[in-house]
Tab-separated table of C-alpha atoms in Angstrom:
chain	number	residue	atom	x	y	z
U	1	ASP	CA	0.049	0.188	-0.007
U	2	ALA	CA	1.146	3.509	-0.736
U	3	MET	CA	2.155	5.345	2.447
U	4	VAL	CA	4.151	7.801	4.406
U	5	ILE	CA	7.023	6.014	6.471
U	6	GLN	CA	8.546	7.564	9.328
U	7	ASN	CA	11.683	6.199	11.033
U	8	PRO	CA	12.467	5.818	13.856
U	9	ARG	CA	8.996	5.536	15.702
U	10	TYR	CA	10.853	6.751	18.856
U	11	GLN	CA	14.244	8.742	19.181
U	12	VAL	CA	15.848	9.581	22.157
U	13	THR	CA	18.824	12.115	21.864
U	14	GLN	CA	21.003	14.121	24.208
U	15	PHE	CA	20.691	17.763	24.990
U	16	GLY	CA	22.506	19.451	22.131
U	17	LYS	CA	23.468	16.500	20.150
U	18	PRO	CA	22.301	16.685	16.502
U	19	VAL	CA	19.579	14.317	15.557
U	20	THR	CA	17.890	13.485	12.023
U	21	LEU	CA	14.599	12.282	11.336
U	22	SER	CA	13.713	10.652	8.121
U	23	CYS	CA	10.539	10.500	6.179
U	24	SER	CA	9.920	8.357	2.882
U	25	GLN	CA	6.782	8.303	0.797
U	26	THR	CA	5.595	5.878	-1.797
U	27	LEU	CA	2.692	8.262	-2.976
U	28	ASN	CA	4.706	10.264	-5.525
U	29	HIS	CA	3.495	13.364	-3.975
U	30	ASN	CA	5.147	16.618	-4.811
U	31	VAL	CA	4.731	18.273	-1.380
U	32	MET	CA	6.265	17.177	1.707
U	33	TYR	CA	5.775	18.818	5.141
U	34	TRP	CA	7.295	18.524	8.512
U	35	TYR	CA	4.996	19.328	11.510
U	36	GLN	CA	5.777	19.665	15.252
U	37	GLN	CA	3.049	18.340	17.704
U	38	LYS	CA	3.487	18.855	21.326
U	39	SER	CA	1.224	17.081	23.779
U	40	SER	CA	-2.574	18.151	23.309
U	41	GLN	CA	-1.718	20.846	20.818
U	42	ALA	CA	-2.399	21.286	17.116
U	43	PRO	CA	0.354	20.273	14.640
U	44	LYS	CA	2.558	23.144	14.041
U	45	LEU	CA	4.103	23.544	10.415
U	46	LEU	CA	7.854	23.728	10.426
U	47	PHE	CA	8.501	23.913	6.798
U	48	HIS	CA	7.588	22.208	3.402
U	49	TYR	CA	9.160	21.451	0.138
U	50	TYR	CA	7.031	22.131	-2.860
U	51	ASP	CA	8.998	19.780	-5.300
U	52	LYS	CA	12.516	20.936	-4.932
U	53	ASP	CA	11.517	24.545	-3.537
U	54	PHE	CA	11.977	24.838	0.390
U	55	ASN	CA	9.530	26.873	2.053
U	56	ASN	CA	10.410	28.061	5.714
U	57	GLU	CA	7.738	29.151	8.204
U	58	ALA	CA	8.693	32.570	9.716
U	59	ASP	CA	8.761	31.381	13.281
U	60	THR	CA	10.539	27.981	12.779
U	61	PRO	CA	13.976	28.297	14.708
U	62	ASP	CA	17.204	28.178	12.814
U	63	ASN	CA	17.963	25.151	14.852
U	64	PHE	CA	15.791	23.050	12.484
U	65	GLN	CA	16.942	22.348	8.722
U	66	SER	CA	15.412	20.064	6.236
U	67	ARG	CA	16.728	18.084	3.083
U	68	ARG	CA	14.901	16.838	0.264
U	69	PRO	CA	17.453	14.713	-1.912
U	70	ASN	CA	14.823	13.423	-4.107
U	71	THR	CA	10.931	13.116	-4.499
U	72	SER	CA	10.607	10.164	-2.009
U	73	PHE	CA	12.742	11.376	0.757
U	74	CYS	CA	12.766	14.015	3.391
U	75	PHE	CA	14.819	14.768	6.270
U	76	LEU	CA	14.542	16.876	9.471
U	77	ASP	CA	17.799	17.753	11.122
U	78	ILE	CA	17.790	19.410	14.539
U	79	ARG	CA	21.207	20.847	14.846
U	80	SER	CA	21.416	21.307	18.750
U	81	PRO	CA	18.240	19.954	20.237
U	82	GLY	CA	16.904	21.484	23.442
U	83	LEU	CA	14.458	20.294	26.043
U	84	GLY	CA	11.852	22.260	24.468
U	85	ASP	CA	12.305	20.486	21.010
U	86	ALA	CA	10.763	17.342	22.788
U	87	ALA	CA	7.593	16.617	20.680
U	88	MET	CA	6.076	14.363	18.069
U	89	TYR	CA	7.478	15.099	14.707
U	90	LEU	CA	4.882	14.457	11.873
U	91	CYS	CA	5.877	14.174	8.052
U	92	ALA	CA	3.066	14.766	5.533
U	93	THR	CA	2.607	14.733	1.965
U	94	SER	CA	0.133	16.184	-0.486
U	95	ASN	CA	-0.278	16.116	-4.160
U	96	THR	CA	-1.198	19.588	-5.338
U	97	GLY	CA	-1.194	21.453	-8.593
U	98	ARG	CA	0.206	24.842	-9.499
U	99	ARG	CA	-3.344	25.961	-10.431
U	100	LEU	CA	-4.873	25.300	-6.991
U	101	PRO	CA	-1.710	24.960	-4.703
U	102	TYR	CA	-2.117	23.476	-1.186
U	103	ASN	CA	-5.720	22.438	-1.559
U	104	SER	CA	-5.209	18.734	-1.315
U	105	PRO	CA	-5.552	16.752	1.628
U	106	LEU	CA	-2.323	15.748	4.157
U	107	HIS	CA	-1.295	12.300	4.275
U	108	PHE	CA	0.627	11.861	7.512
U	109	GLY	CA	3.177	9.342	8.612
U	110	ASN	CA	3.032	7.709	12.087
U	111	GLY	CA	5.432	10.339	13.609
U	112	THR	CA	8.603	10.195	15.399
U	113	ARG	CA	8.289	10.715	19.005
U	114	LEU	CA	11.598	12.727	20.041
U	115	THR	CA	12.835	12.838	23.570
U	116	VAL	CA	15.741	14.971	24.885
U	117	THR	CA	17.565	14.256	27.771
C	1	GLY	CA	-2.145	36.191	10.709
C	2	GLN	CA	-4.817	33.764	10.026
C	3	GLN	CA	-6.409	32.102	13.223
C	4	VAL	CA	-8.444	29.083	13.514
C	5	MET	CA	-10.326	28.615	16.577
C	6	GLN	CA	-11.800	25.475	17.723
C	7	ILE	CA	-14.400	24.776	20.362
C	8	PRO	CA	-14.838	23.017	22.826
C	9	GLN	CA	-11.285	21.847	23.660
C	10	TYR	CA	-12.757	18.727	25.587
C	11	GLN	CA	-15.897	16.880	25.219
C	12	HIS	CA	-16.988	13.932	27.237
C	13	VAL	CA	-20.042	11.963	26.133
C	14	GLN	CA	-21.762	8.802	26.997
C	15	GLU	CA	-22.017	6.226	24.259
C	16	GLY	CA	-24.964	6.946	22.144
C	17	GLU	CA	-25.254	10.710	22.678
C	18	ASP	CA	-24.357	13.336	20.002
C	19	PHE	CA	-21.164	15.197	19.587
C	20	THR	CA	-20.429	18.616	17.842
C	21	THR	CA	-17.211	20.266	17.408
C	22	TYR	CA	-17.219	23.940	15.874
C	23	CYS	CA	-14.258	25.786	13.861
C	24	ASN	CA	-14.176	29.630	13.378
C	25	SER	CA	-11.563	31.298	11.114
C	26	SER	CA	-10.684	35.064	11.355
C	27	THR	CA	-10.414	35.229	7.477
C	28	THR	CA	-12.173	33.825	4.693
C	29	LEU	CA	-11.364	30.373	3.705
C	30	SER	CA	-10.951	28.716	0.133
C	31	ASN	CA	-11.457	25.234	1.853
C	32	ILE	CA	-11.495	23.511	5.153
C	33	GLN	CA	-10.304	19.946	6.138
C	34	TRP	CA	-11.063	17.706	9.015
C	35	TYR	CA	-8.677	15.201	10.478
C	36	LYS	CA	-9.095	12.717	13.269
C	37	GLN	CA	-6.350	11.542	15.502
C	38	ARG	CA	-6.552	8.510	17.679
C	39	PRO	CA	-4.703	8.741	21.091
C	40	GLY	CA	-0.891	7.895	20.275
C	41	GLY	CA	-1.810	7.892	16.480
C	42	HIS	CA	-1.331	10.440	13.808
C	43	PRO	CA	-3.986	12.870	12.111
C	44	VAL	CA	-6.118	11.079	9.341
C	45	PHE	CA	-7.916	12.963	6.773
C	46	LEU	CA	-11.711	12.810	6.926
C	47	ILE	CA	-13.042	15.125	4.334
C	48	GLN	CA	-12.546	18.409	2.647
C	49	LEU	CA	-15.278	21.200	2.148
C	50	VAL	CA	-14.764	23.628	-0.624
C	51	LYS	CA	-18.259	25.444	-1.415
C	52	SER	CA	-20.046	27.872	0.548
C	53	GLY	CA	-22.950	26.022	2.659
C	54	GLU	CA	-21.601	22.655	1.830
C	55	VAL	CA	-22.846	19.670	3.497
C	56	LYS	CA	-21.255	16.330	3.572
C	57	LYS	CA	-22.129	13.179	5.321
C	58	GLN	CA	-19.940	10.047	6.066
C	59	LYS	CA	-22.270	7.556	8.007
C	60	ARG	CA	-22.689	9.098	11.383
C	61	LEU	CA	-20.564	12.035	10.537
C	62	THR	CA	-21.905	15.446	9.122
C	63	PHE	CA	-19.620	18.240	8.165
C	64	GLN	CA	-20.815	21.694	7.329
C	65	PHE	CA	-19.005	24.606	5.812
C	66	GLY	CA	-20.658	27.945	6.693
C	67	GLU	CA	-22.151	30.436	4.011
C	68	ALA	CA	-19.538	32.875	4.593
C	69	LYS	CA	-16.795	30.190	4.265
C	70	LYS	CA	-15.557	31.304	7.662
C	71	ASN	CA	-16.768	28.447	9.912
C	72	SER	CA	-17.397	24.948	9.856
C	73	SER	CA	-18.708	22.064	12.230
C	74	LEU	CA	-18.390	18.231	12.512
C	75	HIS	CA	-21.342	16.487	14.254
C	76	ILE	CA	-21.289	12.804	15.112
C	77	THR	CA	-24.713	11.051	15.800
C	78	ALA	CA	-24.973	8.418	18.447
C	79	THR	CA	-21.255	8.426	19.209
C	80	GLN	CA	-19.359	5.071	19.437
C	81	THR	CA	-16.427	4.175	21.626
C	82	THR	CA	-14.552	3.983	18.189
C	83	ASP	CA	-15.054	7.875	17.894
C	84	VAL	CA	-12.649	8.557	20.673
C	85	GLY	CA	-9.791	10.803	19.644
C	86	THR	CA	-9.061	14.403	18.712
C	87	TYR	CA	-10.749	16.198	15.886
C	88	PHE	CA	-8.839	18.918	14.023
C	89	CYS	CA	-10.200	21.271	11.522
C	90	ALA	CA	-7.586	23.007	9.171
C	91	GLY	CA	-8.417	25.728	7.118
C	92	LYS	CA	-6.705	27.539	4.079
C	93	GLU	CA	-6.978	31.308	3.488
C	94	THR	CA	-8.172	32.169	0.081
C	95	SER	CA	-4.926	33.988	-0.632
C	96	GLY	CA	-2.582	32.083	1.394
C	97	SER	CA	-0.571	28.921	0.896
C	98	ARG	CA	-0.629	27.430	4.454
C	99	LEU	CA	-3.089	25.073	6.059
C	100	THR	CA	-3.881	26.261	9.754
C	101	PHE	CA	-4.752	23.821	12.134
C	102	GLY	CA	-7.295	24.492	14.966
C	103	GLU	CA	-6.437	23.573	18.472
C	104	GLY	CA	-8.678	20.473	18.034
C	105	THR	CA	-11.319	19.030	20.136
C	106	GLN	CA	-10.407	15.847	22.267
C	107	LEU	CA	-13.547	13.528	22.365
C	108	THR	CA	-13.903	10.792	25.064
C	109	VAL	CA	-16.888	8.215	24.903
C	110	ASN	CA	-18.076	6.555	28.074
C	111	PRO	CA	-19.380	2.941	27.410
């Protein structure tokens, strides 16, 4: 089945130690998103790739970076994790056209729960 | 910037009772989407509404989009324990590119 896959499901990192979360998709969708979700809160968009074009949200800390080497894969790099970065990180995809951008449903992966010790 | 407000934040019901969550945007929306997130799970797309005044049904779930395209509601008839989870609305501004999520309504159903 076509899907969005996130690895690992759980990630523990030390304060200040760089960590990378990965996402892959078999849906062949052109847009990939990274969301941060803290307990009992709404998903918060960090950034997204429209094809190869990177779009950063204005309030996303510089500590967060992303790479999309090809259509199928997208990575979230946290350069120096702080305690406040502990959260669920959700990758999502959508298939959207130039005429009606961002009007398509999001397909989420299972998420990676990040713990910072 | 765009704000999407959702009420109530929490709702506890007895199995068989009805449930409604409301979503209000500070700006006109081009579309609104609804997602369900089970405890420990990820958001799963339920439906998208695009037209002013649109009403869509999925079995016991009824979704409405307001005439002014600034509000929406999700109504569940005769809740079941399988309905437990957090329901999020997410709206896209007519002129914007971002999908903004509401804070969600956490539904618990007592058997």
